[in-house]
mmCIF file of C-alpha atoms in Angstrom:
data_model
loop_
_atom_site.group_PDB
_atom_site.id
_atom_site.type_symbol
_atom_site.label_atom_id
_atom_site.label_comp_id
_atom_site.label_asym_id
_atom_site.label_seq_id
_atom_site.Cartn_x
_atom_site.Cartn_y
_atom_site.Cartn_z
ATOM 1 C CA UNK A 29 -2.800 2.706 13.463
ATOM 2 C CA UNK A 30 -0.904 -0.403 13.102
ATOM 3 C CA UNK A 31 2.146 -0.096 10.072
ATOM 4 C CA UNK A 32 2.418 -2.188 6.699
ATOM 5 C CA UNK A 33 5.331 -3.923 6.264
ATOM 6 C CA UNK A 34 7.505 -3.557 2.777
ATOM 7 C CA UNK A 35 6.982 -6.699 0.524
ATOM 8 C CA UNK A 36 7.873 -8.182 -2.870
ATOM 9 C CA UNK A 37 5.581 -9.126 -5.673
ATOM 10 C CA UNK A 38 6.192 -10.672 -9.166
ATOM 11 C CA UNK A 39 4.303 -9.791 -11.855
ATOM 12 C CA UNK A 40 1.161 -10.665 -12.472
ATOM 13 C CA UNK A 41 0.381 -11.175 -8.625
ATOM 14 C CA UNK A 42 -1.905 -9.821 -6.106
ATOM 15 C CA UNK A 43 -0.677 -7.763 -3.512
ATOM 16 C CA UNK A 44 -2.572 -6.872 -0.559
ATOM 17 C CA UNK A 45 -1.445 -4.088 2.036
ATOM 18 C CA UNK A 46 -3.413 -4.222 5.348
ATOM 19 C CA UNK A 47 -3.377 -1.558 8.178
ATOM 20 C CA UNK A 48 -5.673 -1.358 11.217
ATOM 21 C CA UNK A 49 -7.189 2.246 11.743
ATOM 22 C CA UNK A 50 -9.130 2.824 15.141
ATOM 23 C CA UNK A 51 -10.361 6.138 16.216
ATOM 24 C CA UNK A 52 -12.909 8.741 17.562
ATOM 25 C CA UNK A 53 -14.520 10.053 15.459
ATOM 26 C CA UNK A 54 -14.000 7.418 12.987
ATOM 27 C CA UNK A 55 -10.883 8.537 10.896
ATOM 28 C CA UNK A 56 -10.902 9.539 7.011
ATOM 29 C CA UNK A 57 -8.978 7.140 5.166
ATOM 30 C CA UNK A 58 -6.380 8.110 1.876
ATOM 31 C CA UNK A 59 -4.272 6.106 0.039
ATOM 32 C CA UNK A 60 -1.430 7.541 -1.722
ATOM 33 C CA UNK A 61 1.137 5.470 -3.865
ATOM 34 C CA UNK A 62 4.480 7.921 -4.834
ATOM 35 C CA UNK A 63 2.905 10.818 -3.105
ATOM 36 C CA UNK A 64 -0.168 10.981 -5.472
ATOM 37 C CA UNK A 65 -3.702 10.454 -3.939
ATOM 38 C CA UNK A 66 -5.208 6.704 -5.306
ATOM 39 C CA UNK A 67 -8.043 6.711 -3.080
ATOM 40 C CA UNK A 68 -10.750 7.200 -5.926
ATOM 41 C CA UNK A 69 -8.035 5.162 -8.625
ATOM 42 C CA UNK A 70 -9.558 1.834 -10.074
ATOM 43 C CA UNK A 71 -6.603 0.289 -10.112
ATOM 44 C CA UNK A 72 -6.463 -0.356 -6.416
ATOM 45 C CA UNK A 73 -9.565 -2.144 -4.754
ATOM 46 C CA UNK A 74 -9.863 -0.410 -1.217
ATOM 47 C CA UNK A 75 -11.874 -2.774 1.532
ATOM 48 C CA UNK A 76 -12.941 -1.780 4.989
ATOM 49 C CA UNK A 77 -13.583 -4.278 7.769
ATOM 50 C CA UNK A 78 -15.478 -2.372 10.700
ATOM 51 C CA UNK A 79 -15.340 -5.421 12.931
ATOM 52 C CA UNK A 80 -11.714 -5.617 12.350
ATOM 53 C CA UNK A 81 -11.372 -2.360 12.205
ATOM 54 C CA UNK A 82 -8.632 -2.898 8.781
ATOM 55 C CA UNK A 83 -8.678 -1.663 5.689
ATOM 56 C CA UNK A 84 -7.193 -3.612 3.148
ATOM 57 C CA UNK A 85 -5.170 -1.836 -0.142
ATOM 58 C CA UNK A 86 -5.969 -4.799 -3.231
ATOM 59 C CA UNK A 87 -3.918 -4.410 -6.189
ATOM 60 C CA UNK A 88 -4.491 -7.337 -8.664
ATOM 61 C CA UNK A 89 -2.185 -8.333 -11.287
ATOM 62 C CA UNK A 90 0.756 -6.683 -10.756
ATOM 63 C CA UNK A 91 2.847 -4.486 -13.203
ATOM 64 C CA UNK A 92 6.443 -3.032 -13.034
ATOM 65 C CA UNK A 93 4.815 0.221 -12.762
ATOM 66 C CA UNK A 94 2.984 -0.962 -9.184
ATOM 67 C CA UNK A 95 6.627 -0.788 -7.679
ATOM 68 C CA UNK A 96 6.590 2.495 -5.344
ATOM 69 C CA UNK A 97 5.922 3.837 -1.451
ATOM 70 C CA UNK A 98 2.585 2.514 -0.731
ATOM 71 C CA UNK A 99 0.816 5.325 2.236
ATOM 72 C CA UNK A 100 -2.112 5.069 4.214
ATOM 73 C CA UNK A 101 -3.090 8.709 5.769
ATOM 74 C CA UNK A 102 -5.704 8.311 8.406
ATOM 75 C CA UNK A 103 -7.384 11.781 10.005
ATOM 76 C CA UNK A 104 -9.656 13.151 12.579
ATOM 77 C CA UNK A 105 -10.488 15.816 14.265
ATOM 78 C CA UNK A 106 -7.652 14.616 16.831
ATOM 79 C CA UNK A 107 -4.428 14.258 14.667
ATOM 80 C CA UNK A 108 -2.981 12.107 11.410
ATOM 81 C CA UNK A 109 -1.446 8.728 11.699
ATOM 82 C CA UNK A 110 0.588 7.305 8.574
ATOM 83 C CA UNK A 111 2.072 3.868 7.766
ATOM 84 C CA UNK A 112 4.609 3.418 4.603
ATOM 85 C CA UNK A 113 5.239 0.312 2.840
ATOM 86 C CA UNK A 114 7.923 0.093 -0.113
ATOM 87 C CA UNK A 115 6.245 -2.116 -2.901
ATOM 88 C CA UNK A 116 9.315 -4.282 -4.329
ATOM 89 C CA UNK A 117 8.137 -5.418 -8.446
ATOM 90 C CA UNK A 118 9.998 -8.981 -9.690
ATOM 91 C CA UNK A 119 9.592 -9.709 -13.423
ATOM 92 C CA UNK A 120 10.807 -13.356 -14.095
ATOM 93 C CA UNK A 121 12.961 -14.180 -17.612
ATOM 94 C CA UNK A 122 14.393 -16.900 -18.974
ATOM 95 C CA UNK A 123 14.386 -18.457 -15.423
ATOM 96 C CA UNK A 124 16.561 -15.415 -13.564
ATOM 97 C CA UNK A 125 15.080 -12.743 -11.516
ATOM 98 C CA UNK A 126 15.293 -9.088 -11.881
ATOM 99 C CA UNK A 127 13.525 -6.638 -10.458
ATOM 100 C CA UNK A 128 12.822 -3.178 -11.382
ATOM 101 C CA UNK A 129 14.405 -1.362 -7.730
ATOM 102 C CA UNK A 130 17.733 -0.103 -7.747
ATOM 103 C CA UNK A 131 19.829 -0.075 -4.762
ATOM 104 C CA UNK A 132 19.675 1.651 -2.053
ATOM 105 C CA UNK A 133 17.739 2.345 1.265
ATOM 106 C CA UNK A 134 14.630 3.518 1.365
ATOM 107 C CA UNK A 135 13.567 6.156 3.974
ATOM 108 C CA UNK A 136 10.487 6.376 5.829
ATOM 109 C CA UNK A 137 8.489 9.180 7.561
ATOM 110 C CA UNK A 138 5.602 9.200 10.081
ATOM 111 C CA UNK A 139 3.703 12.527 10.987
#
């Protein structure tokens, strides 16, 4: 599985996460945002590509409350693969920036 790469969006965007998943038999593919299953959400348009072999994560118009840890969970019957992505939300005013993260560094796992 390739990995997603963290990214910034300001609202009212689309954001796109992209990962290639290749395996035999053909993986299952879950999405999780935060840790909670969006698979089946409607909020999130999920594409698959067979000739690529990619499956793109769509979120359109983006909100404040899009901002999170982004997961796609591929498994067979041969093991799990995981990429993470941190979703960064800007909200322009009055023509400064701010954006909704706080500092710090944001950790990462693969299984």
């Amino acid at each position: 599985m390739s990995g997603m790469r963290d990214d910034v969006a300001v609202v009212g965007d689309t954001q796109r996460f992209e990962c290639q998943v290749v395996g035999f038999p053909t993986p299952n593919v879950t999405w999780f945002k935060d840790e909670i299953d969006i698979t089946n959400n409607d909020r999130y348009n999920i594409h698959f590509d067979p000739d690529r072999g990619t499956i793109t994560l769509m979120i359109r118009n983006v909100n404040p409350g899009d901002e999170g840890c982004y997961v796609c969970r591929a498994e067979n019957s041969e093991g799990v693969a995981t990429t993470t992505a941190y979703l960064v939300v800007k909200v322009s005013r009055m023509g400064k920036e701010f954006t909704s993260m706080t500092s710090g560094e944001i950790g990462r796992a693969h299984v």
